PDB file of C-alpha atoms and ligand atoms in Angstrom:
ATOM      1  CA  MET A   1      -5.293 -10.346 -19.355  1.00  0.00           C
ATOM      2  CA  ALA A   2      -5.912 -13.308 -17.255  1.00  0.00           C
ATOM      3  CA  ILE A   3      -8.741 -14.135 -15.056  1.00  0.00           C
ATOM      4  CA  LYS A   4      -8.292 -16.694 -12.474  1.00  0.00           C
ATOM      5  CA  ILE A   5     -10.892 -18.091 -10.247  1.00  0.00           C
ATOM      6  CA  PHE A   6     -10.546 -19.585  -7.567  1.00  0.00           C
ATOM      7  CA  ARG A   7     -13.090 -21.429  -4.728  1.00  0.00           C
ATOM      8  CA  ASP A   8     -12.863 -19.262  -2.018  1.00  0.00           C
ATOM      9  CA  TYR A   9     -11.391 -16.233  -0.543  1.00  0.00           C
ATOM     10  CA  GLU A  10      -8.472 -17.913   1.244  1.00  0.00           C
ATOM     11  CA  ARG A  11      -7.144 -19.706  -2.219  1.00  0.00           C
ATOM     12  CA  LEU A  12      -6.942 -16.459  -3.793  1.00  0.00           C
ATOM     13  CA  SER A  13      -5.559 -15.093  -0.636  1.00  0.00           C
ATOM     14  CA  GLN A  14      -2.749 -17.934  -0.757  1.00  0.00           C
ATOM     15  CA  GLU A  15      -2.137 -17.646  -5.102  1.00  0.00           C
ATOM     16  CA  ALA A  16      -1.679 -13.945  -4.307  1.00  0.00           C
ATOM     17  CA  ALA A  17       0.850 -14.082  -1.183  1.00  0.00           C
ATOM     18  CA  ASP A  18       2.493 -16.917  -3.105  1.00  0.00           C
ATOM     19  CA  GLU A  19       2.952 -14.364  -6.311  1.00  0.00           C
ATOM     20  CA  ILE A  20       4.399 -11.698  -3.973  1.00  0.00           C
ATOM     21  CA  ILE A  21       7.168 -14.444  -2.574  1.00  0.00           C
ATOM     22  CA  SER A  22       8.281 -15.487  -5.669  1.00  0.00           C
ATOM     23  CA  LEU A  23       8.715 -12.477  -7.371  1.00  0.00           C
ATOM     24  CA  VAL A  24      11.164 -11.077  -4.315  1.00  0.00           C
ATOM     25  CA  LYS A  25      12.820 -14.601  -4.037  1.00  0.00           C
ATOM     26  CA  HIS A  26      13.923 -14.049  -8.674  1.00  0.00           C
ATOM     27  CA  LYS A  27      14.461 -10.293  -7.423  1.00  0.00           C
ATOM     28  CA  PRO A  28      15.105  -8.822  -4.205  1.00  0.00           C
ATOM     29  CA  ARG A  29      15.059  -5.798  -5.287  1.00  0.00           C
ATOM     30  CA  ALA A  30      11.819  -5.591  -6.365  1.00  0.00           C
ATOM     31  CA  VAL A  31       9.530  -2.401  -6.307  1.00  0.00           C
ATOM     32  CA  LEU A  32       6.128  -3.265  -4.460  1.00  0.00           C
ATOM     33  CA  CYS A  33       2.766  -1.111  -4.853  1.00  0.00           C
ATOM     34  CA  LEU A  34       0.320  -3.281  -2.321  1.00  0.00           C
ATOM     35  CA  ALA A  35      -3.282  -1.828  -1.900  1.00  0.00           C
ATOM     36  CA  THR A  36      -4.766  -1.647   1.446  1.00  0.00           C
ATOM     37  CA  GLY A  37      -8.454  -2.424   2.190  1.00  0.00           C
ATOM     38  CA  ASP A  38      -9.962  -5.322   3.287  1.00  0.00           C
ATOM     39  CA  THR A  39      -9.965  -7.591  -0.189  1.00  0.00           C
ATOM     40  CA  PRO A  40      -6.099  -7.952   0.093  1.00  0.00           C
ATOM     41  CA  ARG A  41      -5.663  -8.460   4.492  1.00  0.00           C
ATOM     42  CA  LEU A  42      -5.424 -12.520   4.019  1.00  0.00           C
ATOM     43  CA  ALA A  43      -3.019 -12.224   1.139  1.00  0.00           C
ATOM     44  CA  TYR A  44      -0.863 -10.161   3.647  1.00  0.00           C
ATOM     45  CA  GLU A  45      -1.199 -12.385   6.654  1.00  0.00           C
ATOM     46  CA  ILE A  46      -0.444 -15.164   4.529  1.00  0.00           C
ATOM     47  CA  LEU A  47       2.557 -13.307   2.691  1.00  0.00           C
ATOM     48  CA  VAL A  48       4.159 -12.691   6.264  1.00  0.00           C
ATOM     49  CA  GLU A  49       3.836 -16.061   7.971  1.00  0.00           C
ATOM     50  CA  LYS A  50       5.575 -17.771   4.351  1.00  0.00           C
ATOM     51  CA  ALA A  51       8.236 -14.748   4.185  1.00  0.00           C
ATOM     52  CA  ASN A  52       9.080 -15.097   7.905  1.00  0.00           C
ATOM     53  CA  ALA A  53       9.050 -18.736   7.810  1.00  0.00           C
ATOM     54  CA  GLU A  54      10.928 -19.277   4.574  1.00  0.00           C
ATOM     55  CA  LYS A  55      13.097 -16.583   5.666  1.00  0.00           C
ATOM     56  CA  VAL A  56      12.536 -14.456   2.437  1.00  0.00           C
ATOM     57  CA  ASP A  57      14.699 -11.544   2.292  1.00  0.00           C
ATOM     58  CA  PHE A  58      12.491  -8.442   1.473  1.00  0.00           C
ATOM     59  CA  SER A  59      15.505  -5.738   2.504  1.00  0.00           C
ATOM     60  CA  ALA A  60      15.847  -4.169  -0.264  1.00  0.00           C
ATOM     61  CA  VAL A  61      12.728  -4.461  -1.609  1.00  0.00           C
ATOM     62  CA  THR A  62      11.053  -0.915  -2.453  1.00  0.00           C
ATOM     63  CA  PHE A  63       6.977  -0.400  -0.896  1.00  0.00           C
ATOM     64  CA  ILE A  64       5.466   2.217  -2.867  1.00  0.00           C
ATOM     65  CA  ALA A  65       1.902   3.547  -2.009  1.00  0.00           C
ATOM     66  CA  LEU A  66      -1.640   3.228  -4.149  1.00  0.00           C
ATOM     67  CA  ASP A  67      -3.548   6.051  -2.309  1.00  0.00           C
ATOM     68  CA  GLU A  68      -4.365   7.703   1.095  1.00  0.00           C
ATOM     69  CA  TRP A  69      -7.079   9.507   2.471  1.00  0.00           C
ATOM     70  CA  VAL A  70      -6.345  13.314   2.654  1.00  0.00           C
ATOM     71  CA  GLY A  71      -6.420  14.876   5.518  1.00  0.00           C
ATOM     72  CA  ILE A  72      -6.548  11.547   7.675  1.00  0.00           C
ATOM     73  CA  PRO A  73      -3.236  11.408   9.833  1.00  0.00           C
ATOM     74  CA  PRO A  74      -0.868   7.823   9.900  1.00  0.00           C
ATOM     75  CA  ASP A  75      -1.922   7.169  13.147  1.00  0.00           C
ATOM     76  CA  ASN A  76      -5.485   6.789  12.614  1.00  0.00           C
ATOM     77  CA  ALA A  77      -6.478   3.564  12.248  1.00  0.00           C
ATOM     78  CA  GLY A  78      -8.019   3.715   8.867  1.00  0.00           C
ATOM     79  CA  SER A  79      -5.408   5.140   7.127  1.00  0.00           C
ATOM     80  CA  CYS A  80      -3.338   3.470   4.406  1.00  0.00           C
ATOM     81  CA  PHE A  81      -0.507   4.321   5.930  1.00  0.00           C
ATOM     82  CA  PHE A  82      -1.378   2.852   9.495  1.00  0.00           C
ATOM     83  CA  PHE A  83      -2.424  -0.651   7.229  1.00  0.00           C
ATOM     84  CA  LEU A  84       0.399  -0.928   5.726  1.00  0.00           C
ATOM     85  CA  HIS A  85       2.783  -0.698   9.014  1.00  0.00           C
ATOM     86  CA  ASN A  86       0.557  -3.117  10.886  1.00  0.00           C
ATOM     87  CA  ASN A  87       0.056  -5.689   8.031  1.00  0.00           C
ATOM     88  CA  ILE A  88       2.958  -5.513   6.229  1.00  0.00           C
ATOM     89  CA  PHE A  89       6.312  -3.345   6.975  1.00  0.00           C
ATOM     90  CA  LYS A  90       6.587  -4.093  10.650  1.00  0.00           C
ATOM     91  CA  PRO A  91       5.475  -8.002  10.637  1.00  0.00           C
ATOM     92  CA  LEU A  92       7.931  -7.884   7.492  1.00  0.00           C
ATOM     93  CA  GLY A  93      10.797  -5.894   9.707  1.00  0.00           C
ATOM     94  CA  ILE A  94      10.298  -3.042   6.934  1.00  0.00           C
ATOM     95  CA  GLN A  95      13.044  -0.144   7.056  1.00  0.00           C
ATOM     96  CA  ALA A  96      11.329   3.318   6.727  1.00  0.00           C
ATOM     97  CA  GLU A  97      13.926   4.096   4.213  1.00  0.00           C
ATOM     98  CA  GLN A  98      12.126   1.046   1.536  1.00  0.00           C
ATOM     99  CA  THR A  99       8.609   2.691   1.851  1.00  0.00           C
ATOM    100  CA  HIS A 100       7.527   5.674   0.410  1.00  0.00           C
ATOM    101  CA  LEU A 101       3.889   6.940   1.387  1.00  0.00           C
ATOM    102  CA  PHE A 102       2.292   9.831   1.037  1.00  0.00           C
ATOM    103  CA  ASP A 103       2.070  12.785   3.660  1.00  0.00           C
ATOM    104  CA  ALA A 104      -1.787  12.839   3.692  1.00  0.00           C
ATOM    105  CA  LEU A 105      -1.691  15.937   6.067  1.00  0.00           C
ATOM    106  CA  SER A 106       0.706  17.793   3.537  1.00  0.00           C
ATOM    107  CA  ASN A 107      -0.127  21.422   2.651  1.00  0.00           C
ATOM    108  CA  ASP A 108       1.201  21.164  -0.485  1.00  0.00           C
ATOM    109  CA  LEU A 109      -0.318  18.140  -2.193  1.00  0.00           C
ATOM    110  CA  PRO A 110       0.929  18.906  -5.807  1.00  0.00           C
ATOM    111  CA  SER A 111       4.726  18.214  -4.447  1.00  0.00           C
ATOM    112  CA  GLU A 112       3.571  14.979  -3.088  1.00  0.00           C
ATOM    113  CA  CYS A 113       2.063  13.520  -5.948  1.00  0.00           C
ATOM    114  CA  ALA A 114       5.395  14.800  -7.903  1.00  0.00           C
ATOM    115  CA  LYS A 115       7.995  13.118  -5.217  1.00  0.00           C
ATOM    116  CA  MET A 116       5.579  10.108  -5.485  1.00  0.00           C
ATOM    117  CA  ASP A 117       6.175  10.208  -9.175  1.00  0.00           C
ATOM    118  CA  PHE A 118      10.261  11.182  -9.068  1.00  0.00           C
ATOM    119  CA  VAL A 119      10.387   7.787  -6.913  1.00  0.00           C
ATOM    120  CA  ILE A 120       8.792   5.642  -9.584  1.00  0.00           C
ATOM    121  CA  HIS A 121      10.605   6.764 -11.801  1.00  0.00           C
ATOM    122  CA  LYS A 122      14.298   6.652 -10.451  1.00  0.00           C
ATOM    123  CA  LYS A 123      13.365   3.312  -9.119  1.00  0.00           C
ATOM    124  CA  GLY A 124      12.848   2.143 -12.985  1.00  0.00           C
ATOM    125  CA  GLY A 125       8.818   1.667 -12.562  1.00  0.00           C
ATOM    126  CA  ILE A 126       6.693  -1.097 -10.331  1.00  0.00           C
ATOM    127  CA  ASP A 127       7.730  -4.809 -10.779  1.00  0.00           C
ATOM    128  CA  LEU A 128       4.183  -5.641  -8.616  1.00  0.00           C
ATOM    129  CA  ILE A 129       1.079  -3.272  -8.539  1.00  0.00           C
ATOM    130  CA  LEU A 130      -1.726  -5.453  -6.403  1.00  0.00           C
ATOM    131  CA  VAL A 131      -4.509  -3.735  -6.404  1.00  0.00           C
ATOM    132  CA  GLY A 132      -8.393  -4.395  -5.140  1.00  0.00           C
ATOM    133  CA  VAL A 133     -11.809  -2.873  -6.965  1.00  0.00           C
ATOM    134  CA  GLY A 134     -13.756  -0.013  -5.020  1.00  0.00           C
ATOM    135  CA  MET A 135     -17.292  -0.692  -5.543  1.00  0.00           C
ATOM    136  CA  ASN A 136     -17.706   1.948  -8.259  1.00  0.00           C
ATOM    137  CA  GLY A 137     -15.143  -0.019  -9.928  1.00  0.00           C
ATOM    138  CA  HIS A 138     -12.359   2.399  -8.832  1.00  0.00           C
ATOM    139  CA  VAL A 139      -8.801   1.151  -8.355  1.00  0.00           C
ATOM    140  CA  GLY A 140      -6.840   3.006  -6.153  1.00  0.00           C
ATOM    141  CA  PHE A 141      -8.550   6.145  -5.961  1.00  0.00           C
ATOM    142  CA  ASN A 142      -8.622   6.446  -9.790  1.00  0.00           C
ATOM    143  CA  GLU A 143     -12.741   6.938  -9.615  1.00  0.00           C
ATOM    144  CA  PRO A 144     -14.871   6.353 -12.850  1.00  0.00           C
ATOM    145  CA  GLY A 145     -14.026   9.124 -15.411  1.00  0.00           C
ATOM    146  CA  VAL A 146     -10.483   9.452 -14.252  1.00  0.00           C
ATOM    147  CA  ALA A 147      -8.246  10.566 -17.354  1.00  0.00           C
ATOM    148  CA  ALA A 148      -6.084   7.244 -18.037  1.00  0.00           C
ATOM    149  CA  ALA A 149      -3.521   9.262 -18.477  1.00  0.00           C
ATOM    150  CA  LEU A 150      -3.136  10.665 -15.262  1.00  0.00           C
ATOM    151  CA  LYS A 151      -0.090   9.590 -12.828  1.00  0.00           C
ATOM    152  CA  THR A 152      -0.172  10.282  -9.342  1.00  0.00           C
ATOM    153  CA  HIS A 153      -3.284  12.988  -8.145  1.00  0.00           C
ATOM    154  CA  VAL A 154      -5.236  14.488  -6.116  1.00  0.00           C
ATOM    155  CA  ALA A 155      -8.644  13.211  -6.253  1.00  0.00           C
ATOM    156  CA  GLU A 156     -12.361  14.429  -5.193  1.00  0.00           C
ATOM    157  CA  LEU A 157     -14.178  11.404  -4.462  1.00  0.00           C
ATOM    158  CA  ASP A 158     -17.423  10.714  -5.219  1.00  0.00           C
ATOM    159  CA  ALA A 159     -20.642   9.539  -3.207  1.00  0.00           C
ATOM    160  CA  THR A 160     -20.097   5.761  -3.128  1.00  0.00           C
ATOM    161  CA  THR A 161     -16.211   6.053  -1.939  1.00  0.00           C
ATOM    162  CA  GLN A 162     -16.972   8.604   0.802  1.00  0.00           C
ATOM    163  CA  LEU A 163     -19.507   5.975   2.281  1.00  0.00           C
ATOM    164  CA  VAL A 164     -17.885   2.669   1.776  1.00  0.00           C
ATOM    165  CA  GLY A 165     -14.942   4.185   3.317  1.00  0.00           C
ATOM    166  CA  GLN A 166     -16.319   4.727   6.462  1.00  0.00           C
ATOM    167  CA  LYS A 167     -15.829   0.914   7.314  1.00  0.00           C
ATOM    168  CA  TYR A 168     -12.468   1.779   7.904  1.00  0.00           C
ATOM    169  CA  PHE A 169     -12.739   3.983  10.616  1.00  0.00           C
ATOM    170  CA  ASN A 170     -14.112   3.713  13.802  1.00  0.00           C
ATOM    171  CA  GLN A 171     -16.252   6.991  14.224  1.00  0.00           C
ATOM    172  CA  SER A 172     -17.833   8.802  10.829  1.00  0.00           C
ATOM    173  CA  THR A 173     -14.923  10.418   9.138  1.00  0.00           C
ATOM    174  CA  ALA A 174     -14.767  13.338   6.438  1.00  0.00           C
ATOM    175  CA  LEU A 175     -13.234  11.561   2.909  1.00  0.00           C
ATOM    176  CA  LYS A 176     -13.637  14.244   0.175  1.00  0.00           C
ATOM    177  CA  LEU A 177     -10.410  13.809  -1.431  1.00  0.00           C
ATOM    178  CA  GLY A 178      -7.653  11.092  -2.444  1.00  0.00           C
ATOM    179  CA  ILE A 179      -4.158  11.643  -3.647  1.00  0.00           C
ATOM    180  CA  THR A 180      -3.708   8.217  -5.549  1.00  0.00           C
ATOM    181  CA  LEU A 181      -1.148   6.784  -7.932  1.00  0.00           C
ATOM    182  CA  GLY A 182      -2.361   7.263 -11.739  1.00  0.00           C
ATOM    183  CA  LEU A 183      -3.885   4.561 -14.280  1.00  0.00           C
ATOM    184  CA  ASP A 184      -0.815   5.366 -15.901  1.00  0.00           C
ATOM    185  CA  HIS A 185       1.391   3.829 -13.145  1.00  0.00           C
ATOM    186  CA  PHE A 186      -1.077   1.125 -12.752  1.00  0.00           C
ATOM    187  CA  MET A 187      -0.848   0.355 -16.964  1.00  0.00           C
ATOM    188  CA  GLN A 188       3.698   1.019 -16.683  1.00  0.00           C
ATOM    189  CA  SER A 189       3.391  -1.987 -14.297  1.00  0.00           C
ATOM    190  CA  ARG A 190       5.483  -4.475 -15.253  1.00  0.00           C
ATOM    191  CA  LYS A 191       2.884  -6.759 -13.832  1.00  0.00           C
ATOM    192  CA  ALA A 192      -0.443  -6.364 -12.031  1.00  0.00           C
ATOM    193  CA  LEU A 193      -2.819  -8.482 -10.128  1.00  0.00           C
ATOM    194  CA  MET A 194      -6.455  -6.954  -9.614  1.00  0.00           C
ATOM    195  CA  LEU A 195      -8.286  -9.081  -6.478  1.00  0.00           C
ATOM    196  CA  ALA A 196     -11.608  -9.120  -5.515  1.00  0.00           C
ATOM    197  CA  SER A 197     -13.799 -11.379  -3.289  1.00  0.00           C
ATOM    198  CA  GLY A 198     -17.751 -11.796  -2.053  1.00  0.00           C
ATOM    199  CA  LYS A 199     -21.068 -11.618  -4.048  1.00  0.00           C
ATOM    200  CA  LYS A 200     -20.752  -7.485  -3.466  1.00  0.00           C
ATOM    201  CA  LYS A 201     -18.435  -6.983  -5.816  1.00  0.00           C
ATOM    202  CA  ALA A 202     -19.891  -9.358  -8.520  1.00  0.00           C
ATOM    203  CA  GLU A 203     -21.835  -6.797 -10.118  1.00  0.00           C
ATOM    204  CA  VAL A 204     -18.536  -4.402 -10.566  1.00  0.00           C
ATOM    205  CA  MET A 205     -16.284  -7.245 -11.592  1.00  0.00           C
ATOM    206  CA  ARG A 206     -18.959  -8.209 -14.592  1.00  0.00           C
ATOM    207  CA  LEU A 207     -19.006  -4.083 -15.736  1.00  0.00           C
ATOM    208  CA  ALA A 208     -15.028  -4.400 -15.407  1.00  0.00           C
ATOM    209  CA  LEU A 209     -14.920  -7.807 -17.449  1.00  0.00           C
ATOM    210  CA  GLU A 210     -17.459  -7.988 -19.791  1.00  0.00           C
ATOM    211  CA  GLY A 211     -19.043  -4.558 -20.569  1.00  0.00           C
ATOM    212  CA  PRO A 212     -16.622  -2.193 -22.664  1.00  0.00           C
ATOM    213  CA  VAL A 213     -13.207  -0.847 -21.818  1.00  0.00           C
ATOM    214  CA  THR A 214     -13.999   2.569 -20.114  1.00  0.00           C
ATOM    215  CA  THR A 215     -12.581   4.748 -17.575  1.00  0.00           C
ATOM    216  CA  ALA A 216     -16.353   5.150 -15.775  1.00  0.00           C
ATOM    217  CA  VAL A 217     -15.715   1.748 -15.078  1.00  0.00           C
ATOM    218  CA  PRO A 218     -11.514   2.679 -13.721  1.00  0.00           C
ATOM    219  CA  ALA A 219     -11.309  -1.384 -13.065  1.00  0.00           C
ATOM    220  CA  SER A 220     -11.585  -2.434 -16.478  1.00  0.00           C
ATOM    221  CA  ILE A 221      -8.518  -1.182 -18.124  1.00  0.00           C
ATOM    222  CA  ILE A 222      -6.253  -3.986 -16.413  1.00  0.00           C
ATOM    223  CA  ARG A 223      -7.730  -5.662 -19.890  1.00  0.00           C
ATOM    224  CA  LYS A 224      -5.056  -3.839 -21.601  1.00  0.00           C
ATOM    225  CA  HIS A 225      -1.953  -4.880 -19.432  1.00  0.00           C
ATOM    226  CA  PRO A 226      -0.154  -6.702 -20.958  1.00  0.00           C
ATOM    227  CA  ASP A 227       0.587  -8.513 -18.134  1.00  0.00           C
ATOM    228  CA  GLY A 228      -2.205  -8.430 -15.670  1.00  0.00           C
ATOM    229  CA  THR A 229      -4.096 -10.664 -14.147  1.00  0.00           C
ATOM    230  CA  VAL A 230      -7.970 -10.620 -12.799  1.00  0.00           C
ATOM    231  CA  MET A 231      -7.786 -13.391  -9.180  1.00  0.00           C
ATOM    232  CA  LEU A 232     -11.482 -13.697  -8.159  1.00  0.00           C
ATOM    233  CA  ASP A 233     -13.528 -16.216  -5.548  1.00  0.00           C
ATOM    234  CA  GLU A 234     -16.397 -17.544  -6.867  1.00  0.00           C
ATOM    235  CA  ASP A 235     -18.523 -15.551  -5.515  1.00  0.00           C
ATOM    236  CA  ALA A 236     -16.922 -12.230  -7.251  1.00  0.00           C
ATOM    237  CA  ALA A 237     -16.992 -14.054 -10.660  1.00  0.00           C
ATOM    238  CA  SER A 238     -20.537 -15.644 -10.182  1.00  0.00           C
ATOM    239  CA  LEU A 239     -22.017 -12.774 -12.286  1.00  0.00           C
ATOM    240  CA  LEU A 240     -19.887 -13.777 -15.367  1.00  0.00           C
ATOM    241  CA  LYS A 241     -21.079 -15.184 -18.165  1.00  0.00           C
ATOM    242  CA  ALA A 242     -17.726 -17.526 -19.474  1.00  0.00           C
TER     243      ALA A 242
HETATM  244  C1  GLP B 301     -10.747   1.926  -1.290  1.00  0.00           C
HETATM  245  C2  GLP B 301      -8.821   2.208  -1.410  1.00  0.00           C
HETATM  246  C3  GLP B 301      -8.724   1.107  -2.648  1.00  0.00           C
HETATM  247  C4  GLP B 301      -9.009  -0.706  -2.025  1.00  0.00           C
HETATM  248  C5  GLP B 301     -10.439  -0.320  -2.298  1.00  0.00           C
HETATM  249  C6  GLP B 301     -10.867  -1.789  -2.429  1.00  0.00           C
HETATM  250  O1  GLP B 301     -10.784   2.637  -1.038  1.00  0.00           O
HETATM  251  N1  GLP B 301      -8.570   2.695  -2.406  1.00  0.00           N
HETATM  252  O2  GLP B 301      -7.081   0.838  -2.819  1.00  0.00           O
HETATM  253  O3  GLP B 301      -8.741  -1.327  -3.192  1.00  0.00           O
HETATM  254  O4  GLP B 301     -11.392   0.854  -2.321  1.00  0.00           O
HETATM  255  O5  GLP B 301     -11.544  -2.049  -1.340  1.00  0.00           O
HETATM  256  P1  GLP B 301     -11.956  -3.221  -0.426  1.00  0.00           P
HETATM  257  O6  GLP B 301     -10.466  -4.427  -0.279  1.00  0.00           O
HETATM  258  O7  GLP B 301     -12.113  -3.352   0.987  1.00  0.00           O
HETATM  259  O8  GLP B 301     -13.833  -3.510  -1.090  1.00  0.00           O
END
């Protein structure tokens, strides 16, 4: 695992966008799994700008969802579906056939999970997974204490996630369950990028990078990834010893 520290959020975002673009240039049929959330927002803005300016061909890329809030419809601005469509798919002209997202309204969530596992398998695995880190150390909705061997599953969201998640919604919203790729998918992805920005992530990144590797802090598992890179701005790195 490598740790890269950037002076600020802009430089970090620039680098994350460049990583995605260079992969797609090198492998036009790449399978990408890109997290939602506030952290990668600027990276995606830069990605879209650069990809369009440089006419990078995304027409053969496959996009896999990382996670979704169960019960939240796709037209709700707080859903991961809405985020991905507005920040990535629409501006890059990605076709529906290229995307594999969760139906969070499904009354058969186990089959939603199985479908996602099947798609990932059929596509030959994920080339690049880009994740953020929750305030409790979660990755996707792999909450503290999750079993590392899990693939796609439905997770009970812990109190921190239920509370912090309110920031994505216009009104107070019940967030009890999430559907998510598992840590096994994260570890099997050929390349993993983990982004964290801001002072508020400094403590959880200290735990993830300097505490024990444990699913009590799911983000710590990146230390075992054969091609994992943690990208931090100076604020998020401010509590690291090294
Ligand atoms: C959310 C999502 C994650 C995201 C993380 C960090 O709840 N489930 O996929 O990466 O928490 O979010 P943010 O980047 O907004 O801090």
